């Protein structure tokens, strides 16, 4: 249908958009990881760690320049999603992703800013920074979104291919007393067919709608519906499904279901509902996420207050805090709590698994009705199939031969050739 075609295009554009963001993030994050973790162990270490201004090295400036676009430009979609969830009074995983990555970036920025502004005597120790951490987290989240969008696109492609089985036009029959056959024929778009309209289908054409045969006879390939490779004989009173292929004969079909009520439209709708539905485990993940995010933020705040109090009261060795102020030192631990909890595997992996499962299934010709059905499938231990062609091609092949004692090989092949030509 037109709506399904529009959804198909939207899915493709969504997948292309996430992929473009992932490529942009990767193009900046990969050099950042190189600067942060590889080059300091090469002969480039000395020029890389050379200070441009007090406390600010070439490495810190490069990392800031590479990671800032990832954090604030490429990752802007994550901020938009987080703000949308907060407007609705919920704290989604996007909120935690933004908090964790933003905390890591701002800590790094504040750390080098304080080092640059510190007194020159005595020289301040090199500041610690985690620019690459924030960029890596954003990139990994974008990778997950890209895989999810691609899985949606695969299911949408499968639906789009199903819709292509329905012909664009149909031969509509109307009573005509002047015609020798009693019918007048005209070609109309199949989308304009109404219930009780009669259409003519000839060999080699796809049936344009669900209906009942009211005239003629023929053999119909219904593998699209049942997986049965053997053509089914159809005559007056038999039902046919839109999209099936008439192999032989000619049929007059009276439409019983058209448009959104047709079999193909219902299959397409089921695939869409399956991707939008939530499995029981996913519902649990949503409930956990709703409480998990505020709990992590509260825990990070408690961590900050605890370590700050320890610094003020002198419970922390001075050598630990010498590289930064007590507040920045405490913020480092609070930031660790946010970063370690971001992203949450339960909140991100569960919906992605449902999307990938339905997408891969659709690509292989298996349409999954709902997320709950997909989750229940793990408990299935035996599948019984009673139709040829469902898992096979429906054609017999010789895989081995065995000769009886005293029968020569030439004699065997001669007998087989004679039987085949008989």
mmCIF file with all atom_site columns, N, CA, C and O in Angstrom, residues 311-329:
data_model
loop_
_atom_site.group_PDB
_atom_site.id
_atom_site.type_symbol
_atom_site.label_atom_id
_atom_site.label_alt_id
_atom_site.label_comp_id
_atom_site.label_asym_id
_atom_site.label_entity_id
_atom_site.label_seq_id
_atom_site.pdbx_PDB_ins_code
_atom_site.Cartn_x
_atom_site.Cartn_y
_atom_site.Cartn_z
_atom_site.occupancy
_atom_site.B_iso_or_equiv
_atom_site.pdbx_formal_charge
_atom_site.auth_seq_id
_atom_site.auth_comp_id
_atom_site.auth_asym_id
_atom_site.auth_atom_id
_atom_site.pdbx_PDB_model_num
ATOM 1  N N  . UNK A 1 311 ? 38.223 14.832 51.351 1.00 0.00 ? 311 UNK A N  1
ATOM 2  C CA . UNK A 1 311 ? 39.324 15.742 51.015 1.00 0.00 ? 311 UNK A CA 1
ATOM 3  C C  . UNK A 1 311 ? 39.377 16.910 51.997 1.00 0.00 ? 311 UNK A C  1
ATOM 4  O O  . UNK A 1 311 ? 40.458 17.292 52.478 1.00 0.00 ? 311 UNK A O  1
ATOM 5  N N  . UNK A 1 312 ? 38.235 17.489 52.322 1.00 0.00 ? 312 UNK A N  1
ATOM 6  C CA . UNK A 1 312 ? 38.182 18.645 53.221 1.00 0.00 ? 312 UNK A CA 1
ATOM 7  C C  . UNK A 1 312 ? 38.608 18.251 54.622 1.00 0.00 ? 312 UNK A C  1
ATOM 8  O O  . UNK A 1 312 ? 39.312 19.004 55.323 1.00 0.00 ? 312 UNK A O  1
ATOM 9  N N  . UNK A 1 313 ? 38.209 17.066 55.066 1.00 0.00 ? 313 UNK A N  1
ATOM 10 C CA . UNK A 1 313 ? 38.529 16.616 56.418 1.00 0.00 ? 313 UNK A CA 1
ATOM 11 C C  . UNK A 1 313 ? 39.925 16.021 56.534 1.00 0.00 ? 313 UNK A C  1
ATOM 12 O O  . UNK A 1 313 ? 40.334 15.620 57.626 1.00 0.00 ? 313 UNK A O  1
ATOM 13 N N  . UNK A 1 314 ? 40.632 15.927 55.412 1.00 0.00 ? 314 UNK A N  1
ATOM 14 C CA . UNK A 1 314 ? 41.998 15.414 55.455 1.00 0.00 ? 314 UNK A CA 1
ATOM 15 C C  . UNK A 1 314 ? 42.088 13.916 55.509 1.00 0.00 ? 314 UNK A C  1
ATOM 16 O O  . UNK A 1 314 ? 43.154 13.375 55.843 1.00 0.00 ? 314 UNK A O  1
ATOM 17 N N  . UNK A 1 315 ? 41.007 13.220 55.196 1.00 0.00 ? 315 UNK A N  1
ATOM 18 C CA . UNK A 1 315 ? 41.025 11.762 55.232 1.00 0.00 ? 315 UNK A CA 1
ATOM 19 C C  . UNK A 1 315 ? 41.679 11.171 53.994 1.00 0.00 ? 315 UNK A C  1
ATOM 20 O O  . UNK A 1 315 ? 41.926 9.969  53.938 1.00 0.00 ? 315 UNK A O  1
ATOM 21 N N  . UNK A 1 316 ? 41.952 11.999 52.982 1.00 0.00 ? 316 UNK A N  1
ATOM 22 C CA . UNK A 1 316 ? 42.590 11.550 51.748 1.00 0.00 ? 316 UNK A CA 1
ATOM 23 C C  . UNK A 1 316 ? 44.026 12.065 51.730 1.00 0.00 ? 316 UNK A C  1
ATOM 24 O O  . UNK A 1 316 ? 44.263 13.252 52.019 1.00 0.00 ? 316 UNK A O  1
ATOM 25 N N  . UNK A 1 317 ? 45.005 11.224 51.430 1.00 0.00 ? 317 UNK A N  1
ATOM 26 C CA . UNK A 1 317 ? 46.399 11.689 51.364 1.00 0.00 ? 317 UNK A CA 1
ATOM 27 C C  . UNK A 1 317 ? 46.541 12.877 50.407 1.00 0.00 ? 317 UNK A C  1
ATOM 28 O O  . UNK A 1 317 ? 45.942 12.893 49.326 1.00 0.00 ? 317 UNK A O  1
ATOM 29 N N  . UNK A 1 318 ? 47.342 13.861 50.825 1.00 0.00 ? 318 UNK A N  1
ATOM 30 C CA . UNK A 1 318 ? 47.515 15.069 50.031 1.00 0.00 ? 318 UNK A CA 1
ATOM 31 C C  . UNK A 1 318 ? 48.102 14.761 48.656 1.00 0.00 ? 318 UNK A C  1
ATOM 32 O O  . UNK A 1 318 ? 47.783 15.440 47.670 1.00 0.00 ? 318 UNK A O  1
ATOM 33 N N  . UNK A 1 319 ? 48.929 13.722 48.570 1.00 0.00 ? 319 UNK A N  1
ATOM 34 C CA . UNK A 1 319 ? 49.547 13.360 47.288 1.00 0.00 ? 319 UNK A CA 1
ATOM 35 C C  . UNK A 1 319 ? 48.500 12.955 46.250 1.00 0.00 ? 319 UNK A C  1
ATOM 36 O O  . UNK A 1 319 ? 48.716 13.083 45.048 1.00 0.00 ? 319 UNK A O  1
ATOM 37 N N  . UNK A 1 320 ? 47.340 12.482 46.717 1.00 0.00 ? 320 UNK A N  1
ATOM 38 C CA . UNK A 1 320 ? 46.287 12.081 45.791 1.00 0.00 ? 320 UNK A CA 1
ATOM 39 C C  . UNK A 1 320 ? 45.620 13.300 45.142 1.00 0.00 ? 320 UNK A C  1
ATOM 40 O O  . UNK A 1 320 ? 45.167 13.245 44.024 1.00 0.00 ? 320 UNK A O  1
ATOM 41 N N  . UNK A 1 321 ? 45.544 14.391 45.870 1.00 0.00 ? 321 UNK A N  1
ATOM 42 C CA . UNK A 1 321 ? 44.785 15.557 45.432 1.00 0.00 ? 321 UNK A CA 1
ATOM 43 C C  . UNK A 1 321 ? 45.685 16.616 44.819 1.00 0.00 ? 321 UNK A C  1
ATOM 44 O O  . UNK A 1 321 ? 45.214 17.652 44.366 1.00 0.00 ? 321 UNK A O  1
ATOM 45 N N  . UNK A 1 322 ? 46.993 16.370 44.787 1.00 0.00 ? 322 UNK A N  1
ATOM 46 C CA . UNK A 1 322 ? 47.930 17.414 44.396 1.00 0.00 ? 322 UNK A CA 1
ATOM 47 C C  . UNK A 1 322 ? 47.730 17.849 42.945 1.00 0.00 ? 322 UNK A C  1
ATOM 48 O O  . UNK A 1 322 ? 48.033 18.987 42.587 1.00 0.00 ? 322 UNK A O  1
ATOM 49 N N  . UNK A 1 323 ? 47.181 16.971 42.123 1.00 0.00 ? 323 UNK A N  1
ATOM 50 C CA . UNK A 1 323 ? 47.029 17.312 40.699 1.00 0.00 ? 323 UNK A CA 1
ATOM 51 C C  . UNK A 1 323 ? 45.797 18.155 40.424 1.00 0.00 ? 323 UNK A C  1
ATOM 52 O O  . UNK A 1 323 ? 45.600 18.630 39.320 1.00 0.00 ? 323 UNK A O  1
ATOM 53 N N  . UNK A 1 324 ? 44.913 18.320 41.408 1.00 0.00 ? 324 UNK A N  1
ATOM 54 C CA . UNK A 1 324 ? 43.680 19.068 41.170 1.00 0.00 ? 324 UNK A CA 1
ATOM 55 C C  . UNK A 1 324 ? 43.129 19.569 42.492 1.00 0.00 ? 324 UNK A C  1
ATOM 56 O O  . UNK A 1 324 ? 43.643 19.256 43.561 1.00 0.00 ? 324 UNK A O  1
ATOM 57 N N  . UNK A 1 325 ? 42.061 20.335 42.421 1.00 0.00 ? 325 UNK A N  1
ATOM 58 C CA . UNK A 1 325 ? 41.390 20.816 43.620 1.00 0.00 ? 325 UNK A CA 1
ATOM 59 C C  . UNK A 1 325 ? 40.550 19.697 44.220 1.00 0.00 ? 325 UNK A C  1
ATOM 60 O O  . UNK A 1 325 ? 40.223 18.719 43.547 1.00 0.00 ? 325 UNK A O  1
ATOM 61 N N  . UNK A 1 326 ? 40.153 19.807 45.505 1.00 0.00 ? 326 UNK A N  1
ATOM 62 C CA . UNK A 1 326 ? 39.309 18.771 46.111 1.00 0.00 ? 326 UNK A CA 1
ATOM 63 C C  . UNK A 1 326 ? 38.013 18.543 45.329 1.00 0.00 ? 326 UNK A C  1
ATOM 64 O O  . UNK A 1 326 ? 37.575 17.405 45.172 1.00 0.00 ? 326 UNK A O  1
ATOM 65 N N  . UNK A 1 327 ? 37.398 19.642 44.843 1.00 0.00 ? 327 UNK A N  1
ATOM 66 C CA . UNK A 1 327 ? 36.140 19.493 44.098 1.00 0.00 ? 327 UNK A CA 1
ATOM 67 C C  . UNK A 1 327 ? 36.365 18.720 42.811 1.00 0.00 ? 327 UNK A C  1
ATOM 68 O O  . UNK A 1 327 ? 35.573 17.828 42.443 1.00 0.00 ? 327 UNK A O  1
ATOM 69 N N  . UNK A 1 328 ? 37.439 19.027 42.094 1.00 0.00 ? 328 UNK A N  1
ATOM 70 C CA . UNK A 1 328 ? 37.722 18.338 40.838 1.00 0.00 ? 328 UNK A CA 1
ATOM 71 C C  . UNK A 1 328 ? 38.106 16.886 41.100 1.00 0.00 ? 328 UNK A C  1
ATOM 72 O O  . UNK A 1 328 ? 37.732 15.989 40.339 1.00 0.00 ? 328 UNK A O  1
ATOM 73 N N  . UNK A 1 329 ? 38.810 16.646 42.199 1.00 0.00 ? 329 UNK A N  1
ATOM 74 C CA . UNK A 1 329 ? 39.194 15.287 42.576 1.00 0.00 ? 329 UNK A CA 1
ATOM 75 C C  . UNK A 1 329 ? 37.941 14.456 42.880 1.00 0.00 ? 329 UNK A C  1
ATOM 76 O O  . UNK A 1 329 ? 37.814 13.312 42.430 1.00 0.00 ? 329 UNK A O  1
#
